[in-house]
């Protein structure tokens, strides 16, 4: 079993901020929190309980929207108005920066962008310098035509961003595929570049081909093979992509994956739909879905030497808490 240093941070640390603010449950998939919304120390039990390390506790999610969470959803357009372009290997990469203090870097998941962190940026920036980045192929970053995307590519992008833009030891916070990118970047980082990791529903790979050990994936594997074949026919891929990104269809897809349906609002739909209209968005979609899955957390996690905080939404349909990827993290730890 991997011996990575899963750490219980103190209540004054980054983990306290990430776990205790209600807006965290508003990420792409609901984040873990205490089972009772009325508990005043929301999320603090994990942080304040005395122990050394290697102890993960999983909390069930809210059944209702926590008070004032929706207030944080406003202003996503203003976030993009404050963004800056950074040139990387001849491409433009969009990033955001706000606040002062120790740096954090937020890395989104598949189909997402900087604006997916809109409910987290405000509160985190009160104590930290918050950076958020649109990975190449997403958001307002370049989407080169006929380009091959990979976890390795995005990992190098993150490392170069830390060296050239942040220039300080940084805590990486990733969601889904973004978590896996952060894990790989950390394993490749020079000493002192990454201070720690926060992983939110870490993906098993760039696409579902990475988790063939799951009986649910084996069940639909013939469909995935057919989908791969069809997506490599550009005319068919275009028809599928155009269908998926229609507003009503996109809304129905989001409603099927969001634990809390109230977060599927017009802003969220627009945040996902707008970048999908860019030239190159189809190429990114095809490359990511049909390409190699890339490295697995099974091979990467044992290489970590920095503190790791793992959060998991128990209503995640894509990387469920009882799936093979999650068992990598849960096996040695306790579950509430």
Short mmCIF file of C-alpha atoms in Angstrom, two decimals:
data_model
loop_
_atom_site.label_atom_id
_atom_site.label_comp_id
_atom_site.label_asym_id
_atom_site.label_seq_id
_atom_site.Cartn_x
_atom_site.Cartn_y
_atom_site.Cartn_z
CA UNK A 1 0.00 0.00 0.00
CA UNK A 2 1.22 3.48 -0.85
CA UNK A 3 2.91 5.26 2.04
CA UNK A 4 2.16 8.83 1.05
CA UNK A 5 1.96 11.35 3.92
CA UNK A 6 -1.73 12.03 4.32
CA UNK A 7 -1.78 14.76 6.90
CA UNK A 8 -4.24 16.25 9.38
CA UNK A 9 -3.64 19.99 9.11
CA UNK A 10 -4.22 22.34 12.03
CA UNK A 11 -7.38 24.43 12.11
CA UNK A 12 -5.43 27.55 11.13
CA UNK A 13 -4.10 25.96 7.97
CA UNK A 14 -5.27 25.82 4.37
CA UNK A 15 -7.26 22.66 5.07
CA UNK A 16 -9.31 24.51 7.64
CA UNK A 17 -10.32 27.05 5.03
CA UNK A 18 -11.11 24.48 2.36
CA UNK A 19 -13.16 22.23 4.62
CA UNK A 20 -14.93 24.73 6.82
CA UNK A 21 -16.34 27.19 4.28
CA UNK A 22 -19.80 26.21 3.03
CA UNK A 23 -18.96 27.18 -0.54
CA UNK A 24 -16.78 24.12 -0.96
CA UNK A 25 -19.80 21.94 -1.56
CA UNK A 26 -20.49 24.03 -4.65
CA UNK A 27 -17.62 22.60 -6.67
CA UNK A 28 -18.21 20.48 -9.77
CA UNK A 29 -19.29 17.64 -7.51
CA UNK A 30 -20.38 17.98 -3.87
CA UNK A 31 -17.44 17.98 -1.49
CA UNK A 32 -17.38 16.10 1.81
CA UNK A 33 -18.63 17.83 4.91
CA UNK A 34 -20.27 16.85 8.15
CA UNK A 35 -23.47 14.87 7.91
CA UNK A 36 -25.45 17.44 9.87
CA UNK A 37 -25.76 20.92 8.30
CA UNK A 38 -26.44 22.33 11.75
CA UNK A 39 -23.05 21.30 13.14
CA UNK A 40 -21.24 24.52 13.97
CA UNK A 41 -17.73 23.16 13.47
CA UNK A 42 -18.46 22.22 9.87
CA UNK A 43 -15.54 20.12 8.62
CA UNK A 44 -13.33 20.91 11.64
CA UNK A 45 -13.56 17.45 13.21
CA UNK A 46 -11.02 16.15 10.72
CA UNK A 47 -8.69 19.04 11.43
CA UNK A 48 -8.85 19.43 15.20
CA UNK A 49 -8.78 15.80 16.30
CA UNK A 50 -5.28 15.10 17.68
CA UNK A 51 -3.32 12.54 15.72
CA UNK A 52 -0.13 12.24 13.74
CA UNK A 53 -0.98 11.39 10.13
CA UNK A 54 -2.39 8.74 7.75
CA UNK A 55 -5.95 9.19 8.92
CA UNK A 56 -8.67 10.03 6.45
CA UNK A 57 -12.26 10.63 7.49
CA UNK A 58 -15.06 10.85 4.98
CA UNK A 59 -18.10 12.99 5.68
CA UNK A 60 -21.41 12.77 3.86
CA UNK A 61 -22.67 15.79 1.95
CA UNK A 62 -25.35 18.38 2.57
CA UNK A 63 -28.87 17.60 1.51
CA UNK A 64 -29.63 21.30 1.09
CA UNK A 65 -27.69 24.32 -0.09
CA UNK A 66 -25.71 25.69 2.88
CA UNK A 67 -26.60 29.28 3.87
CA UNK A 68 -25.11 32.03 1.69
CA UNK A 69 -23.31 29.64 -0.67
CA UNK A 70 -25.16 30.99 -3.70
CA UNK A 71 -23.85 34.49 -2.97
CA UNK A 72 -20.41 33.30 -4.01
CA UNK A 73 -21.62 32.31 -7.47
CA UNK A 74 -22.01 35.91 -8.57
CA UNK A 75 -19.25 37.71 -10.40
CA UNK A 76 -17.80 34.94 -12.56
CA UNK A 77 -17.62 37.35 -15.48
CA UNK A 78 -15.63 39.75 -13.31
CA UNK A 79 -13.20 36.91 -12.58
CA UNK A 80 -12.42 36.65 -16.28
CA UNK A 81 -12.10 40.41 -16.60
CA UNK A 82 -9.24 40.22 -14.10
CA UNK A 83 -7.44 37.35 -15.81
CA UNK A 84 -4.02 37.56 -17.44
CA UNK A 85 -2.50 35.65 -20.35
CA UNK A 86 0.80 33.85 -19.87
CA UNK A 87 2.78 32.59 -22.85
CA UNK A 88 3.77 28.95 -22.59
CA UNK A 89 5.50 27.06 -25.40
CA UNK A 90 3.99 29.45 -27.93
CA UNK A 91 0.44 29.18 -26.53
CA UNK A 92 -1.64 31.60 -24.46
CA UNK A 93 -2.64 30.26 -21.05
CA UNK A 94 -5.26 32.12 -19.05
CA UNK A 95 -4.80 32.60 -15.30
CA UNK A 96 -6.27 34.55 -12.39
CA UNK A 97 -4.64 35.93 -9.25
CA UNK A 98 -6.18 37.49 -6.15
CA UNK A 99 -5.24 38.05 -2.51
CA UNK A 100 -2.05 38.03 -0.50
CA UNK A 101 -0.27 35.48 1.64
CA UNK A 102 1.07 31.99 0.91
CA UNK A 103 0.21 30.94 -2.67
CA UNK A 104 -2.39 28.38 -3.71
CA UNK A 105 -2.98 27.17 -7.26
CA UNK A 106 -6.46 25.92 -8.22
CA UNK A 107 -6.58 23.40 -11.08
CA UNK A 108 -9.99 22.53 -12.58
CA UNK A 109 -11.25 19.26 -14.01
CA UNK A 110 -12.53 18.06 -17.41
CA UNK A 111 -14.73 20.55 -19.25
CA UNK A 112 -14.24 23.12 -16.51
CA UNK A 113 -12.32 26.38 -16.09
CA UNK A 114 -11.25 29.06 -13.62
CA UNK A 115 -14.87 30.12 -13.13
CA UNK A 116 -15.70 26.75 -11.54
CA UNK A 117 -13.83 28.02 -8.46
CA UNK A 118 -16.00 31.16 -8.24
CA UNK A 119 -17.46 30.14 -4.87
CA UNK A 120 -14.03 29.43 -3.39
CA UNK A 121 -11.80 32.23 -4.65
CA UNK A 122 -13.30 34.96 -2.47
CA UNK A 123 -12.90 33.27 0.90
CA UNK A 124 -9.54 31.68 0.09
CA UNK A 125 -8.10 35.01 -1.07
CA UNK A 126 -8.76 36.50 2.37
CA UNK A 127 -5.76 34.54 3.70
CA UNK A 128 -3.85 33.37 0.63
CA UNK A 129 -2.62 34.49 -2.77
CA UNK A 130 -5.00 32.49 -4.94
CA UNK A 131 -3.94 31.55 -8.44
CA UNK A 132 -6.32 29.71 -10.76
CA UNK A 133 -5.47 28.50 -14.24
CA UNK A 134 -7.29 27.40 -17.38
CA UNK A 135 -5.46 24.30 -18.57
CA UNK A 136 -4.51 24.29 -22.24
CA UNK A 137 -7.63 23.24 -24.17
CA UNK A 138 -10.09 24.66 -21.62
CA UNK A 139 -11.64 27.95 -20.57
CA UNK A 140 -10.00 30.97 -22.18
CA UNK A 141 -6.66 29.26 -22.81
CA UNK A 142 -5.63 28.34 -26.34
CA UNK A 143 -7.18 25.27 -27.93
CA UNK A 144 -4.74 24.32 -30.70
CA UNK A 145 -6.12 22.35 -33.63
CA UNK A 146 -5.17 18.68 -34.08
CA UNK A 147 -3.34 18.70 -30.77
CA UNK A 148 -2.65 15.75 -28.47
CA UNK A 149 -3.54 16.45 -24.84
CA UNK A 150 -2.22 14.44 -21.93
CA UNK A 151 -1.79 14.43 -18.16
CA UNK A 152 1.95 14.73 -18.77
CA UNK A 153 1.47 17.90 -20.87
CA UNK A 154 -0.70 19.60 -18.26
CA UNK A 155 1.67 18.54 -15.49
CA UNK A 156 4.57 20.27 -17.24
CA UNK A 157 2.38 23.35 -17.76
CA UNK A 158 1.71 23.50 -14.00
CA UNK A 159 5.40 23.09 -13.13
CA UNK A 160 6.45 25.85 -15.54
CA UNK A 161 3.71 28.12 -14.20
CA UNK A 162 4.97 27.65 -10.64
CA UNK A 163 8.54 28.42 -11.72
CA UNK A 164 7.82 31.37 -14.01
CA UNK A 165 4.74 33.04 -12.49
CA UNK A 166 4.24 32.07 -8.84
CA UNK A 167 7.94 31.70 -7.96
CA UNK A 168 7.20 30.52 -4.40
CA UNK A 169 6.48 27.17 -2.72
CA UNK A 170 2.81 26.52 -3.48
CA UNK A 171 -0.07 24.33 -2.32
CA UNK A 172 -1.81 22.73 -5.31
CA UNK A 173 -5.59 22.20 -5.16
CA UNK A 174 -7.08 20.06 -7.92
CA UNK A 175 -10.53 18.78 -8.79
CA UNK A 176 -11.09 15.49 -10.68
CA UNK A 177 -8.61 15.32 -13.59
CA UNK A 178 -7.04 18.48 -12.17
CA UNK A 179 -6.21 16.51 -9.02
CA UNK A 180 -4.38 13.88 -11.04
CA UNK A 181 -2.47 16.61 -12.89
CA UNK A 182 -1.44 18.09 -9.53
CA UNK A 183 -0.30 14.69 -8.24
CA UNK A 184 1.88 14.09 -11.29
CA UNK A 185 3.29 17.63 -11.21
CA UNK A 186 4.23 17.14 -7.57
CA UNK A 187 6.05 13.88 -8.28
CA UNK A 188 8.08 15.69 -10.96
CA UNK A 189 8.63 18.96 -9.06
CA UNK A 190 12.01 20.09 -7.82
CA UNK A 191 12.39 20.16 -4.05
CA UNK A 192 10.47 22.97 -2.38
CA UNK A 193 8.36 23.92 -5.40
CA UNK A 194 5.17 22.28 -4.06
CA UNK A 195 4.32 22.63 -0.34
CA UNK A 196 1.31 20.34 -0.28
CA UNK A 197 -1.67 18.88 -2.13
CA UNK A 198 -5.44 19.09 -1.73
CA UNK A 199 -7.19 16.49 -3.90
CA UNK A 200 -10.92 16.83 -4.57
CA UNK A 201 -12.44 13.64 -6.04
CA UNK A 202 -9.20 12.64 -7.78
CA UNK A 203 -9.67 11.06 -11.22
CA UNK A 204 -8.19 7.69 -12.12
CA UNK A 205 -6.94 8.96 -15.48
CA UNK A 206 -7.58 11.42 -18.29
CA UNK A 207 -10.57 9.32 -19.33
CA UNK A 208 -12.51 6.23 -18.21
CA UNK A 209 -10.14 3.79 -19.89
CA UNK A 210 -7.90 4.20 -16.84
CA UNK A 211 -10.26 2.40 -14.46
CA UNK A 212 -11.04 -0.86 -16.26
CA UNK A 213 -10.88 -2.72 -12.93
CA UNK A 214 -14.25 -1.23 -11.97
CA UNK A 215 -17.10 -3.58 -12.84
CA UNK A 216 -19.16 -0.54 -13.88
CA UNK A 217 -16.55 0.40 -16.46
CA UNK A 218 -16.17 -3.19 -17.67
CA UNK A 219 -19.92 -3.28 -18.17
CA UNK A 220 -19.88 -0.31 -20.53
CA UNK A 221 -16.44 -0.94 -22.07
CA UNK A 222 -17.93 -2.08 -25.44
CA UNK A 223 -19.81 1.22 -25.58
CA UNK A 224 -16.58 3.14 -24.82
CA UNK A 225 -14.78 1.32 -27.65
CA UNK A 226 -17.59 2.20 -30.05
CA UNK A 227 -17.54 5.81 -28.84
CA UNK A 228 -13.78 6.02 -29.40
CA UNK A 229 -14.21 4.68 -32.93
CA UNK A 230 -17.01 7.13 -33.74
CA UNK A 231 -15.20 10.15 -32.27
CA UNK A 232 -12.23 9.49 -34.53
CA UNK A 233 -14.58 10.17 -37.46
CA UNK A 234 -14.60 13.96 -37.39
CA UNK A 235 -18.04 14.43 -38.93
CA UNK A 236 -19.57 12.10 -36.32
CA UNK A 237 -17.57 13.71 -33.51
CA UNK A 238 -18.80 17.14 -34.57
CA UNK A 239 -22.43 15.99 -34.54
CA UNK A 240 -22.04 14.48 -31.05
CA UNK A 241 -20.23 17.57 -29.75
CA UNK A 242 -22.84 19.96 -31.17
CA UNK A 243 -25.62 17.88 -29.60
CA UNK A 244 -23.96 17.74 -26.18
CA UNK A 245 -23.25 21.47 -25.97
CA UNK A 246 -26.83 22.54 -26.70
CA UNK A 247 -28.05 24.42 -23.65
CA UNK A 248 -30.90 22.06 -22.74
CA UNK A 249 -28.82 18.93 -23.26
CA UNK A 250 -25.96 20.39 -21.27
CA UNK A 251 -28.33 21.23 -18.45
CA UNK A 252 -29.69 17.68 -18.36
CA UNK A 253 -26.17 16.23 -18.25
CA UNK A 254 -25.22 18.53 -15.38
CA UNK A 255 -28.37 17.66 -13.47
CA UNK A 256 -27.44 13.99 -13.75
CA UNK A 257 -23.98 14.49 -12.20
CA UNK A 258 -24.52 17.24 -9.63
CA UNK A 259 -25.46 16.01 -6.18
CA UNK A 260 -27.16 19.31 -5.45
CA UNK A 261 -29.39 20.32 -8.36
CA UNK A 262 -29.68 23.92 -7.16
CA UNK A 263 -26.14 24.56 -8.36
CA UNK A 264 -27.10 23.83 -11.96
CA UNK A 265 -28.00 27.41 -12.86
CA UNK A 266 -27.68 29.59 -15.96
CA UNK A 267 -24.24 30.79 -14.88
CA UNK A 268 -22.87 27.26 -14.67
CA UNK A 269 -24.30 26.33 -18.07
CA UNK A 270 -22.78 29.45 -19.63
CA UNK A 271 -19.39 28.82 -17.98
CA UNK A 272 -19.23 25.41 -19.67
CA UNK A 273 -20.94 26.29 -22.95
CA UNK A 274 -18.98 29.44 -23.85
CA UNK A 275 -15.50 27.83 -24.16
CA UNK A 276 -17.05 24.95 -26.12
CA UNK A 277 -17.81 27.43 -28.92
CA UNK A 278 -14.11 28.24 -29.43
CA UNK A 279 -12.19 26.91 -32.45
CA UNK A 280 -10.23 23.92 -31.23
CA UNK A 281 -12.74 22.93 -28.54
CA UNK A 282 -13.85 19.93 -30.61
CA UNK A 283 -10.23 18.85 -31.09
CA UNK A 284 -9.65 19.02 -27.34
CA UNK A 285 -12.79 16.96 -26.69
CA UNK A 286 -11.76 14.25 -29.18
CA UNK A 287 -8.16 14.07 -27.97
CA UNK A 288 -9.05 13.85 -24.28
CA UNK A 289 -11.84 11.29 -24.62
CA UNK A 290 -10.07 9.01 -27.13
CA UNK A 291 -6.45 9.46 -26.03
CA UNK A 292 -4.38 7.35 -23.65
CA UNK A 293 -5.60 7.63 -20.03
CA UNK A 294 -2.16 8.55 -18.77
CA UNK A 295 -0.63 7.70 -15.40
CA UNK A 296 -2.75 6.34 -12.58
CA UNK A 297 -2.75 7.52 -8.96
CA UNK A 298 -1.85 3.90 -8.11
CA UNK A 299 1.63 4.50 -9.52
CA UNK A 300 1.96 8.18 -8.59
CA UNK A 301 0.82 8.38 -4.96
CA UNK A 302 3.72 6.33 -3.50
CA UNK A 303 6.14 8.91 -4.91
CA UNK A 304 4.69 11.83 -2.94
CA UNK A 305 6.68 13.33 -0.09
CA UNK A 306 4.52 16.40 0.65
CA UNK A 307 1.45 16.63 2.94
CA UNK A 308 -1.78 15.53 1.23
CA UNK A 309 -5.38 16.39 2.13
CA UNK A 310 -8.02 14.27 0.39
CA UNK A 311 -11.68 15.32 0.10
CA UNK A 312 -14.31 13.15 -1.57
CA UNK A 313 -17.93 13.83 -2.43
CA UNK A 314 -20.01 10.77 -1.62
CA UNK A 315 -22.45 11.47 -4.46
CA UNK A 316 -19.87 11.44 -7.27
CA UNK A 317 -21.22 9.24 -10.11
CA UNK A 318 -17.98 9.26 -12.15
CA UNK A 319 -15.45 8.43 -9.43
CA UNK A 320 -17.69 6.96 -6.72
CA UNK A 321 -16.41 6.60 -3.17
CA UNK A 322 -16.59 2.79 -3.45
CA UNK A 323 -14.71 2.63 -6.76
CA UNK A 324 -11.19 1.26 -7.40
CA UNK A 325 -9.51 4.67 -7.56
CA UNK A 326 -10.97 5.77 -4.26
CA UNK A 327 -9.89 2.55 -2.56
CA UNK A 328 -6.30 3.61 -3.14
CA UNK A 329 -6.94 6.43 -0.70
CA UNK A 330 -9.48 4.87 1.64
CA UNK A 331 -8.01 1.45 2.39
CA UNK A 332 -5.62 2.45 5.21
CA UNK A 333 -7.90 5.09 6.70
CA UNK A 334 -11.08 5.46 8.70
CA UNK A 335 -14.50 6.34 7.34
CA UNK A 336 -17.26 8.02 9.33
#
